[in-house]
Amino acid sequence: MRKSVIAIVGRPNVGKSTIFNRLVGERISIVEDTPGVTRDRIYAEAEWLTTRFNVIDTGGIELGDEPLLVQMRAQAQVAIDEADVIVFMVNGRDGITGADEEVAKLLFKSNKPVVLAVNKVDNPEMRENIYEFYSLGFGEPFPISGTHGLGLGDMLDEVVKHFPEKIQEEIDDDTIRFSLIGRPNVGKSSLVNSLLGQERVIVSDIAGTTRDAIDTPFTKDDRDYVIIDTAGMRKRGKVYETTEKYSIMRALKAIERSDVVLTLIDADAGIHEQDKKIAGYAHEAGKAVIIVVNKWDTIETEEKTMKEFEDKVRDQFRFLDYAPIVFLSAKTKKRIHTLIPKVLEASENHAKRVQTNLLNEVIMDALAMNPSPSIKGQKLKIFYATQVSVKPPSFVVFVNEPELMHFTYERFLENRIREAFGFEGTPIKIFARKRS
């Protein structure tokens, strides 16, 4: 089941990004120290009471040198396309402006629920200024203050009321769901068509839980799969041509519902920062990942060309060192037969469970081979370990002091677990806990 999506929309300088950071927690601006992962967030997860949802900060979308009105229209269009509920933000100090009215006209056409938030209402006296905003036609305006965090609870109560009912997917739990993500024009549509055309076993087209994607089931070697299609990104004139950040929004919806994510790279165009950005979301979501180098038919292959390209991929995608790399051509179908076996393997590893006694044998052997270093005169003691979940496989290691588990030693344990049990294609997580 997918999470609902809200988009924060409004003219520039009404405080959209401040509210975004409030909703998702200001940790969003922290850069994670993981090589190869570029942070440029416009989309994040938030929670209100017991409801989790995704938030789009349209203020983070850059659209080049277009005039201001075009930028506002583009940002509103993002909301129309992607959101279940729109938070329309205005500035309580400025009153209604012509730009606010332009945004309102676009939102009226969307037929989406709109919650009107009047920002920068920082004290009780200013609440008298909100009544003029009724004239925008979106019902009760909610006074809020991004600076002080006031009024957000009432606003979120109203937002959550408009979330659609959760839709349970009509797909068996044994079915492997995989999606294709990547920059525009890396060949996602071609690869989908090649996979389905080659197998000639399309069962049906059923509506997925995303609004504008079609999930396509098929069967290969008696295993059921569903391709979650992210390739059909609509273009609206120059709006979609001037930014690739829209591809992130569309990709995140697909990632959320996938077991395995294929992150596509254009062999001819080479590796871009955007490739790493999009792949980073799949890694963070804990999904199994396969790196697919498409358009390999355009490369004049020599004996070491593939190895050289693989080395480049490994260098640029260090955070995906567990992900297999598949070279193929969707256009010519060269090497396309190698892909589905990798999807199956990655999916099985993503759901793999390890017996506790075998896990502890590996951990204790690792400890004997490479004792943990002392930190400030204290030495890490590992008592035992257990697997607590799958998708991704997650392990808890019970220790004397969790602070003594240095990330380098955690990485060492991860490598020993991978050597013993495989896990190619899936991230694994290790948590240090104090033994009670």
Coordinates of C-alpha atoms in Angstrom, one line a residue:
M1 CA 0.0 0.0 0.0
R2 CA 1.4 3.4 -1.0
K3 CA 1.7 6.3 1.3
S4 CA -0.4 9.4 0.6
V5 CA 1.4 12.4 -0.8
I6 CA 1.0 16.1 0.1
A7 CA 2.5 19.0 -1.9
I8 CA 3.3 22.4 -0.4
V9 CA 2.4 25.0 -3.1
G10 CA 2.5 28.8 -3.2
R11 CA 4.3 31.7 -4.6
P12 CA 8.0 32.3 -3.7
N13 CA 8.9 33.5 -0.2
V14 CA 5.9 32.4 1.7
G15 CA 7.9 29.9 3.8
K16 CA 7.3 26.6 2.0
S17 CA 10.7 25.1 2.7
T18 CA 10.5 26.1 6.4
I19 CA 7.2 24.3 6.7
F20 CA 8.6 21.3 4.8
N21 CA 11.5 21.1 7.2
R22 CA 9.1 21.3 10.2
L23 CA 6.9 18.5 8.8
V24 CA 9.7 16.0 8.0
G25 CA 12.0 17.0 10.8
E26 CA 14.9 19.3 10.3
R27 CA 17.3 16.4 9.9
I28 CA 16.4 16.6 6.2
S29 CA 19.1 19.2 5.7
I30 CA 21.8 16.9 7.2
V31 CA 24.1 15.4 4.6
E32 CA 24.7 11.7 5.2
D33 CA 28.3 10.7 5.1
T34 CA 28.0 8.0 2.5
P35 CA 30.3 8.1 -0.5
G36 CA 28.4 8.5 -3.8
V37 CA 25.1 9.6 -2.4
T38 CA 24.2 13.2 -3.4
R39 CA 21.6 14.9 -1.2
D40 CA 19.2 17.4 -2.9
R41 CA 15.9 16.8 -1.2
I42 CA 12.6 17.9 -2.5
Y43 CA 10.7 14.9 -1.3
A44 CA 10.6 13.2 2.1
E45 CA 8.6 11.2 4.5
A46 CA 6.7 12.6 7.5
E47 CA 4.3 11.4 10.1
W48 CA 1.4 12.9 12.0
L49 CA 0.0 10.9 14.9
T50 CA -0.1 7.4 13.4
T51 CA -0.2 8.3 9.8
R52 CA 2.9 8.3 7.6
F53 CA 2.9 10.2 4.3
N54 CA 5.3 11.8 1.8
V55 CA 5.8 15.5 1.4
I56 CA 6.8 17.4 -1.8
D57 CA 8.6 20.8 -1.3
T58 CA 7.8 22.5 -4.5
G59 CA 10.0 25.4 -3.4
G60 CA 13.0 23.1 -4.0
I61 CA 12.2 22.7 -7.7
E62 CA 14.5 24.9 -9.8
L63 CA 13.2 25.7 -13.2
G64 CA 16.0 27.8 -14.7
D65 CA 15.5 31.3 -16.0
E66 CA 11.8 31.1 -16.8
P67 CA 9.6 34.1 -15.7
L68 CA 8.1 34.0 -12.2
L69 CA 4.6 33.1 -13.4
V70 CA 5.9 30.1 -15.4
Q71 CA 7.8 28.9 -12.3
M72 CA 4.6 29.2 -10.2
R73 CA 2.6 27.3 -12.8
A74 CA 5.2 24.6 -12.9
Q75 CA 5.3 24.2 -9.2
A76 CA 1.5 24.1 -9.0
Q77 CA 1.5 21.5 -11.8
V78 CA 3.8 19.3 -9.8
A79 CA 1.2 19.3 -7.0
I80 CA -1.6 18.6 -9.5
D81 CA 0.3 15.6 -10.9
E82 CA 1.7 14.0 -7.8
A83 CA -0.3 15.0 -4.7
D84 CA -3.3 13.5 -3.0
V85 CA -3.7 16.7 -1.0
I86 CA -2.3 20.1 -1.6
V87 CA -1.3 22.6 1.1
F88 CA -1.7 26.0 -0.5
M89 CA 0.5 28.4 1.4
V90 CA 0.1 32.2 1.5
N91 CA 1.8 34.9 3.6
G92 CA -0.4 36.4 6.3
R93 CA 1.7 39.6 6.5
D94 CA 1.3 40.4 2.8
G95 CA -2.4 39.7 2.3
I96 CA -3.7 38.3 -1.0
T97 CA -1.5 39.1 -3.9
G98 CA -2.0 38.7 -7.6
A99 CA 0.4 35.8 -7.6
D100 CA -1.6 34.0 -4.9
E101 CA -4.7 34.4 -7.1
E102 CA -2.9 32.9 -10.1
V103 CA -1.9 29.8 -8.0
A104 CA -5.5 29.5 -6.8
K105 CA -6.8 29.4 -10.3
L106 CA -4.6 26.5 -11.2
L107 CA -5.5 24.6 -8.0
F108 CA -9.2 25.0 -8.6
K109 CA -8.7 23.1 -11.9
S110 CA -6.9 20.2 -10.2
N111 CA -10.0 18.7 -8.5
K112 CA -7.6 17.8 -5.6
P113 CA -8.4 18.6 -2.0
V114 CA -6.7 21.9 -1.0
V115 CA -5.9 23.0 2.5
L116 CA -5.2 26.7 2.8
A117 CA -2.4 27.6 5.2
V118 CA -1.7 31.2 6.2
N119 CA 2.0 31.3 7.2
K120 CA 3.9 33.9 9.3
V121 CA 1.0 34.4 11.7
D122 CA 3.4 34.6 14.6
N123 CA 1.2 36.1 17.4
P124 CA -2.5 36.2 18.3
E125 CA -3.0 39.8 17.1
M126 CA -2.1 38.7 13.5
R127 CA -4.9 36.1 13.5
E128 CA -7.2 39.0 12.6
N129 CA -5.5 39.2 9.2
I130 CA -6.5 35.7 8.0
Y131 CA -10.1 36.4 7.3
E132 CA -9.5 38.0 3.9
F133 CA -8.1 34.7 2.7
Y134 CA -11.6 33.2 2.7
S135 CA -12.1 35.0 -0.6
L136 CA -9.6 32.6 -2.3
G137 CA -12.4 30.0 -2.1
F138 CA -10.7 27.1 -0.3
G139 CA -12.7 27.3 2.9
E140 CA -11.3 27.9 6.3
P141 CA -7.7 29.3 6.3
F142 CA -5.4 27.7 8.9
P143 CA -3.1 30.2 10.6
I144 CA 0.4 28.8 11.1
S145 CA 3.9 29.9 11.9
G146 CA 6.8 28.1 10.3
T147 CA 9.3 30.0 12.4
H148 CA 7.6 29.0 15.7
G149 CA 5.9 25.8 14.7
L150 CA 2.5 27.1 15.6
G151 CA -0.8 25.8 14.2
L152 CA 0.7 22.9 12.3
G153 CA -1.3 20.3 14.3
D154 CA -4.6 21.8 13.3
M155 CA -3.5 22.1 9.7
L156 CA -2.3 18.4 9.6
D157 CA -5.5 17.2 11.2
E158 CA -7.4 18.7 8.2
V159 CA -4.8 17.4 5.7
V160 CA -5.1 13.8 6.9
K161 CA -8.9 13.9 6.7
H162 CA -8.5 14.2 2.9
F163 CA -6.2 11.2 2.4
P164 CA -7.6 8.6 0.1
E165 CA -8.6 5.2 1.6
K166 CA -5.7 2.8 1.4
I167 CA -5.9 0.4 -1.5
Q168 CA -4.7 -3.1 -1.0
E169 CA -2.9 -4.5 -4.1
E170 CA -4.5 -7.4 -5.7
I171 CA -1.3 -9.3 -6.1
D172 CA -0.1 -12.4 -4.3
D173 CA 2.6 -12.0 -1.8
D174 CA 4.8 -14.5 -3.6
T175 CA 4.8 -12.3 -6.7
I176 CA 8.1 -10.4 -7.2
R177 CA 7.6 -6.7 -7.8
F178 CA 10.3 -4.8 -9.6
S179 CA 10.5 -1.3 -11.0
L180 CA 12.8 0.6 -13.4
I181 CA 14.1 4.0 -12.3
G182 CA 16.6 6.4 -13.9
R183 CA 17.0 9.7 -15.6
P184 CA 14.7 10.5 -18.6
N185 CA 15.8 8.8 -21.8
V186 CA 17.9 6.0 -20.3
G187 CA 15.7 3.5 -21.9
K188 CA 13.1 2.5 -19.3
S189 CA 10.2 2.2 -21.7
S190 CA 12.3 0.2 -24.2
L191 CA 13.4 -2.2 -21.5
V192 CA 9.9 -2.8 -20.3
N193 CA 8.7 -3.5 -23.8
S194 CA 11.7 -5.8 -24.5
L195 CA 11.1 -7.8 -21.4
L196 CA 7.4 -8.2 -22.0
G197 CA 7.7 -8.7 -25.7
Q198 CA 10.4 -11.4 -25.3
E199 CA 8.4 -13.4 -22.8
R200 CA 5.0 -13.1 -24.6
V201 CA 3.2 -14.1 -21.4
I202 CA 1.5 -10.9 -20.4
V203 CA -1.5 -11.8 -18.2
S204 CA -3.3 -8.5 -17.9
D205 CA -3.0 -4.8 -17.2
I206 CA -4.2 -4.0 -13.7
A207 CA -4.3 -0.6 -12.2
G208 CA -1.6 -0.2 -9.6
T209 CA -2.0 1.8 -6.4
T210 CA -0.3 4.8 -8.1
R211 CA -2.6 7.0 -9.9
D212 CA -1.1 7.0 -13.4
A213 CA 1.1 3.9 -13.6
I214 CA 0.1 0.6 -15.0
D215 CA 1.5 -2.5 -13.3
T216 CA 2.1 -5.3 -15.7
P217 CA 2.1 -8.9 -14.5
F218 CA 4.0 -11.7 -16.3
T219 CA 5.3 -15.2 -15.7
K220 CA 8.8 -16.5 -16.4
D221 CA 9.9 -20.0 -15.5
D222 CA 6.9 -20.6 -13.3
R223 CA 7.6 -17.4 -11.2
D224 CA 5.2 -14.5 -11.2
Y225 CA 6.5 -11.0 -11.6
V226 CA 5.0 -7.5 -11.8
I227 CA 6.8 -4.6 -13.6
I228 CA 5.9 -1.4 -11.9
D229 CA 6.1 1.1 -14.7
T230 CA 7.7 4.5 -14.1
A231 CA 8.6 5.1 -17.7
G232 CA 5.4 6.9 -18.7
M233 CA 6.4 10.3 -17.4
R234 CA 4.2 12.9 -19.2
K235 CA 5.9 16.0 -20.6
R236 CA 4.1 19.3 -20.5
G237 CA 6.1 21.6 -22.8
K238 CA 9.2 23.1 -21.4
V239 CA 8.2 22.5 -17.8
Y240 CA 9.2 18.8 -17.9
E241 CA 12.1 19.4 -20.2
T242 CA 13.8 21.9 -18.0
T243 CA 14.2 19.8 -14.9
E244 CA 15.0 16.1 -14.1
K245 CA 13.9 16.4 -10.6
Y246 CA 10.4 15.3 -11.6
S247 CA 11.9 11.8 -12.4
I248 CA 12.8 11.5 -8.7
M249 CA 9.2 12.0 -7.6
R250 CA 7.9 9.4 -10.0
A251 CA 10.7 7.0 -9.1
L252 CA 10.0 7.3 -5.4
K253 CA 6.4 6.1 -5.8
A254 CA 7.6 3.0 -7.6
I255 CA 10.5 2.3 -5.2
E256 CA 8.1 2.3 -2.3
R257 CA 6.1 -0.6 -3.8
S258 CA 9.0 -2.6 -5.2
D259 CA 10.9 -5.6 -3.9
V260 CA 13.7 -5.1 -6.4
V261 CA 14.7 -1.8 -8.1
L262 CA 16.5 -1.7 -11.4
T263 CA 18.5 1.5 -11.6
L264 CA 19.3 2.3 -15.3
I265 CA 22.4 4.0 -16.6
D266 CA 22.8 5.0 -20.3
A267 CA 26.1 3.4 -21.4
D268 CA 26.5 6.0 -24.2
A269 CA 25.8 9.1 -22.0
G270 CA 27.9 7.8 -19.1
I271 CA 27.2 8.3 -15.4
H272 CA 25.5 11.5 -14.2
E273 CA 25.0 12.9 -10.7
Q274 CA 21.3 12.4 -11.2
D275 CA 21.9 8.7 -11.7
K276 CA 23.5 8.5 -8.2
K277 CA 20.7 10.7 -6.7
I278 CA 17.9 8.5 -7.9
A279 CA 19.8 5.2 -7.0
G280 CA 20.4 6.7 -3.6
Y281 CA 16.7 6.7 -2.8
A282 CA 16.4 2.9 -3.6
H283 CA 19.3 2.3 -1.3
E284 CA 17.8 4.4 1.5
A285 CA 14.5 2.6 1.1
G286 CA 16.2 -0.7 1.9
K287 CA 15.2 -2.3 -1.5
A288 CA 17.1 -4.9 -3.4
V289 CA 19.0 -3.1 -6.2
I290 CA 20.4 -4.1 -9.6
I291 CA 22.4 -1.6 -11.7
V292 CA 21.5 -2.0 -15.3
V293 CA 23.8 -0.5 -17.9
N294 CA 21.6 -0.1 -21.0
K295 CA 22.4 0.8 -24.6
W296 CA 25.5 -1.4 -24.4
D297 CA 25.0 -1.9 -28.2
T298 CA 26.2 1.7 -28.7
I299 CA 29.7 0.9 -27.2
E300 CA 32.4 -0.5 -29.3
T301 CA 33.3 -3.4 -27.0
E302 CA 36.8 -4.7 -26.6
E303 CA 37.9 -7.3 -24.1
K304 CA 38.4 -4.9 -21.2
T305 CA 35.7 -2.3 -22.0
M306 CA 33.0 -3.9 -19.8
K307 CA 35.5 -4.3 -16.9
E308 CA 36.5 -0.6 -17.3
F309 CA 32.9 0.6 -17.2
E310 CA 32.2 -1.7 -14.3
D311 CA 35.1 -0.2 -12.4
K312 CA 33.7 3.3 -13.0
V313 CA 30.2 2.2 -11.8
R314 CA 31.7 0.8 -8.6
D315 CA 33.7 3.9 -8.0
Q316 CA 30.7 6.2 -8.5
F317 CA 28.2 4.0 -6.7
R318 CA 30.2 2.9 -3.7
F319 CA 27.0 2.8 -1.5
L320 CA 25.7 0.1 -3.9
D321 CA 28.7 -2.3 -3.6
Y322 CA 26.2 -5.1 -3.0
A323 CA 24.3 -4.5 -6.3
P324 CA 25.1 -6.7 -9.3
I325 CA 25.7 -4.9 -12.6
V326 CA 24.0 -6.1 -15.7
F327 CA 25.1 -4.9 -19.2
L328 CA 22.4 -5.2 -21.9
S329 CA 20.7 -3.5 -24.8
A330 CA 16.9 -3.1 -24.6
K331 CA 16.9 -2.1 -28.3
T332 CA 18.7 -5.2 -29.7
K333 CA 17.8 -7.5 -26.7
K334 CA 21.5 -8.3 -26.4
R335 CA 22.2 -9.9 -23.0
I336 CA 18.6 -9.2 -21.9
H337 CA 18.2 -12.9 -20.9
T338 CA 20.7 -12.2 -18.0
L339 CA 18.3 -9.8 -16.2
I340 CA 15.4 -11.8 -14.8
P341 CA 17.6 -14.4 -13.1
K342 CA 19.3 -11.5 -11.3
V343 CA 16.0 -10.1 -10.3
L344 CA 14.9 -13.4 -8.9
E345 CA 18.2 -13.9 -7.0
A346 CA 18.1 -10.3 -5.5
S347 CA 14.5 -10.8 -4.5
E348 CA 15.2 -14.1 -2.7
N349 CA 18.2 -12.6 -0.9
H350 CA 16.1 -9.6 0.1
A351 CA 13.8 -12.0 1.9
K352 CA 16.4 -14.4 3.2
R353 CA 16.5 -15.5 6.8
V354 CA 19.6 -16.9 8.5
Q355 CA 19.5 -19.4 11.4
T356 CA 20.6 -17.8 14.7
N357 CA 23.1 -20.5 15.5
L358 CA 24.8 -20.2 12.1
L359 CA 24.8 -16.4 12.3
N360 CA 26.5 -16.5 15.7
E361 CA 29.1 -18.9 14.5
V362 CA 30.0 -16.4 11.7
I363 CA 30.0 -13.5 14.2
M364 CA 32.2 -15.2 16.7
D365 CA 34.6 -16.4 14.0
A366 CA 34.8 -12.8 12.8
L367 CA 35.5 -11.6 16.3
A368 CA 38.3 -14.2 16.7
M369 CA 39.8 -13.3 13.4
N370 CA 39.7 -9.5 13.9
P371 CA 39.1 -8.5 17.6
S372 CA 37.4 -5.1 17.9
P373 CA 39.7 -2.2 18.6
S374 CA 39.7 -0.3 21.9
I375 CA 37.9 3.1 22.0
K376 CA 38.9 5.4 24.8
G377 CA 40.2 2.5 26.8
Q378 CA 37.1 0.4 26.4
K379 CA 36.7 -2.7 24.3
L380 CA 33.6 -3.8 22.4
K381 CA 32.2 -7.1 23.6
I382 CA 29.8 -9.0 21.4
F383 CA 27.5 -11.5 23.2
Y384 CA 25.3 -12.8 20.5
A385 CA 23.4 -11.7 17.3
T386 CA 20.0 -12.5 15.8
Q387 CA 18.1 -11.6 12.6
V388 CA 15.1 -9.5 13.4
S389 CA 13.5 -8.9 10.0
V390 CA 13.7 -9.2 6.2
K391 CA 13.3 -6.9 3.3
P392 CA 16.0 -5.9 3.9
P393 CA 17.7 -8.5 6.1
S394 CA 18.3 -6.8 9.5
F395 CA 20.4 -8.0 12.4
V396 CA 20.7 -7.0 16.0
V397 CA 24.1 -7.5 17.7
F398 CA 23.9 -7.4 21.5
V399 CA 27.0 -5.8 23.0
N400 CA 28.3 -4.3 26.2
E401 CA 28.2 -0.7 24.9
P402 CA 26.6 0.2 21.5
E403 CA 28.7 3.4 21.3
L404 CA 31.8 1.2 21.0
M405 CA 30.5 -0.3 17.7
H406 CA 32.5 1.8 15.2
F407 CA 31.1 2.0 11.7
T408 CA 34.3 0.4 10.3
Y409 CA 33.8 -2.6 12.5
E410 CA 30.1 -2.8 11.7
R411 CA 31.2 -2.8 8.0
F412 CA 33.6 -5.6 8.8
L413 CA 30.8 -7.7 10.3
E414 CA 28.6 -7.0 7.3
N415 CA 31.3 -8.2 5.0
R416 CA 31.7 -11.5 7.0
I417 CA 27.9 -12.0 6.9
R418 CA 27.8 -11.5 3.2
E419 CA 30.7 -13.9 2.6
A420 CA 29.0 -16.6 4.6
F421 CA 25.4 -16.2 3.4
G422 CA 25.5 -14.3 0.1
F423 CA 23.0 -11.5 0.1
E424 CA 24.0 -10.2 -3.3
G425 CA 21.6 -7.5 -4.5
T426 CA 20.2 -6.5 -1.2
P427 CA 21.4 -4.1 1.5
I428 CA 21.6 -5.5 5.0
K429 CA 21.3 -3.6 8.2
I430 CA 23.1 -4.1 11.5
F431 CA 22.0 -2.6 14.8
A432 CA 24.1 -2.6 18.0
R433 CA 22.0 -3.0 21.2
K434 CA 23.0 -3.1 24.8
R435 CA 22.4 -6.5 26.4
S436 CA 19.9 -6.0 29.2

